[in-house]
Amino acid sequence: MGRCGLRPDGPETWQVVQVRRAAAPVQLGDTLPLPYAQGLAEDYARHLGVARLVEAEAPWRQHLATENRRRCCVKLALRPRRG
């Protein structure tokens, strides 16, 4: 399956891509404003059957990040929520 992500492609526009290990990235959209790109990525996640990852009220969002999640965030240059 891989992962879906956003890449900047202009000062205020983004690409939505699916990145897979053994295949070239698949571009799902380009030159999109950020809210539209985020919505497209969320819709694609729902299409793949992983809607729990994009639900704003998902129970896992109410918990602090585990140490493994923190390391993953650092690796991906994200900021985890700390207690």
mmCIF file of C-alpha atoms in Angstrom:
data_model
loop_
_atom_site.group_PDB
_atom_site.id
_atom_site.type_symbol
_atom_site.label_atom_id
_atom_site.label_comp_id
_atom_site.label_asym_id
_atom_site.label_seq_id
_atom_site.Cartn_x
_atom_site.Cartn_y
_atom_site.Cartn_z
ATOM 1 C CA MET A 1 0.000 0.000 0.000
ATOM 2 C CA GLY A 2 2.704 2.538 0.923
ATOM 3 C CA ARG A 3 1.953 6.001 2.203
ATOM 4 C CA CYS A 4 0.229 9.077 0.907
ATOM 5 C CA GLY A 5 1.913 12.422 1.329
ATOM 6 C CA LEU A 6 2.025 16.046 0.308
ATOM 7 C CA ARG A 7 4.938 17.677 -1.495
ATOM 8 C CA PRO A 8 5.267 21.403 -2.101
ATOM 9 C CA ASP A 9 5.285 22.244 -5.806
ATOM 10 C CA GLY A 10 5.069 26.020 -5.571
ATOM 11 C CA PRO A 11 5.013 28.805 -3.004
ATOM 12 C CA GLU A 12 1.430 27.969 -1.955
ATOM 13 C CA THR A 13 0.592 24.809 -3.906
ATOM 14 C CA TRP A 14 1.047 21.109 -3.211
ATOM 15 C CA GLN A 15 1.212 17.717 -4.910
ATOM 16 C CA VAL A 16 -0.486 14.655 -3.434
ATOM 17 C CA VAL A 17 1.505 11.470 -4.041
ATOM 18 C CA GLN A 18 1.302 7.829 -3.059
ATOM 19 C CA VAL A 19 4.773 6.476 -2.321
ATOM 20 C CA ARG A 20 5.336 2.717 -2.451
ATOM 21 C CA ARG A 21 8.481 0.723 -1.738
ATOM 22 C CA ALA A 22 8.935 -1.199 -4.962
ATOM 23 C CA ALA A 23 7.290 1.204 -7.399
ATOM 24 C CA ALA A 24 7.512 4.748 -8.645
ATOM 25 C CA PRO A 25 5.420 7.329 -6.753
ATOM 26 C CA VAL A 26 1.897 7.805 -8.078
ATOM 27 C CA GLN A 27 0.847 11.446 -8.413
ATOM 28 C CA LEU A 28 -2.765 11.864 -7.277
ATOM 29 C CA GLY A 29 -2.969 15.645 -7.732
ATOM 30 C CA ASP A 30 -0.770 18.675 -8.315
ATOM 31 C CA THR A 31 -0.805 22.461 -8.060
ATOM 32 C CA LEU A 32 -3.402 22.312 -5.289
ATOM 33 C CA PRO A 33 -3.988 24.737 -2.423
ATOM 34 C CA LEU A 34 -3.166 23.112 0.930
ATOM 35 C CA PRO A 35 -6.757 22.510 2.166
ATOM 36 C CA TYR A 36 -7.707 20.856 -1.123
ATOM 37 C CA ALA A 37 -4.532 18.714 -1.135
ATOM 38 C CA GLN A 38 -5.179 17.587 2.451
ATOM 39 C CA GLY A 39 -8.776 16.705 1.574
ATOM 40 C CA LEU A 40 -7.651 14.712 -1.459
ATOM 41 C CA ALA A 41 -5.120 12.774 0.639
ATOM 42 C CA GLU A 42 -7.767 12.067 3.304
ATOM 43 C CA ASP A 43 -10.285 10.907 0.684
ATOM 44 C CA TYR A 44 -7.659 8.610 -0.808
ATOM 45 C CA ALA A 45 -6.942 7.134 2.639
ATOM 46 C CA ARG A 46 -10.668 6.476 3.071
ATOM 47 C CA HIS A 47 -10.736 4.848 -0.379
ATOM 48 C CA LEU A 48 -7.900 2.525 0.722
ATOM 49 C CA GLY A 49 -9.873 1.521 3.806
ATOM 50 C CA VAL A 50 -7.774 3.299 6.422
ATOM 51 C CA ALA A 51 -10.325 5.952 7.362
ATOM 52 C CA ARG A 52 -9.409 5.608 11.059
ATOM 53 C CA LEU A 53 -6.148 7.399 10.277
ATOM 54 C CA VAL A 54 -7.884 10.545 9.064
ATOM 55 C CA GLU A 55 -10.884 10.763 11.412
ATOM 56 C CA ALA A 56 -10.625 13.942 13.483
ATOM 57 C CA GLU A 57 -12.339 12.213 16.415
ATOM 58 C CA ALA A 58 -10.379 8.933 16.225
ATOM 59 C CA PRO A 59 -9.711 7.604 19.763
ATOM 60 C CA TRP A 60 -5.954 7.275 19.133
ATOM 61 C CA ARG A 61 -5.691 11.059 18.655
ATOM 62 C CA GLN A 62 -6.591 11.572 22.322
ATOM 63 C CA HIS A 63 -3.435 9.799 23.583
ATOM 64 C CA LEU A 64 0.123 11.028 23.850
ATOM 65 C CA ALA A 65 2.591 9.671 21.328
ATOM 66 C CA THR A 66 4.483 6.533 22.336
ATOM 67 C CA GLU A 67 8.274 6.528 22.202
ATOM 68 C CA ASN A 68 8.152 4.556 18.917
ATOM 69 C CA ARG A 69 5.764 7.111 17.417
ATOM 70 C CA ARG A 70 8.016 9.949 18.573
ATOM 71 C CA ARG A 71 11.008 8.348 16.856
ATOM 72 C CA CYS A 72 8.970 7.917 13.678
ATOM 73 C CA CYS A 73 7.925 11.576 13.810
ATOM 74 C CA VAL A 74 11.535 12.664 14.223
ATOM 75 C CA LYS A 75 12.507 10.488 11.266
ATOM 76 C CA LEU A 76 9.744 12.083 9.171
ATOM 77 C CA ALA A 77 10.555 15.587 10.517
ATOM 78 C CA LEU A 78 7.181 15.917 12.286
ATOM 79 C CA ARG A 79 6.489 17.178 15.792
ATOM 80 C CA PRO A 80 4.797 14.632 18.097
ATOM 81 C CA ARG A 81 2.456 15.717 20.881
ATOM 82 C CA ARG A 82 4.191 15.433 24.249
ATOM 83 C CA GLY A 83 2.806 15.181 27.767
#
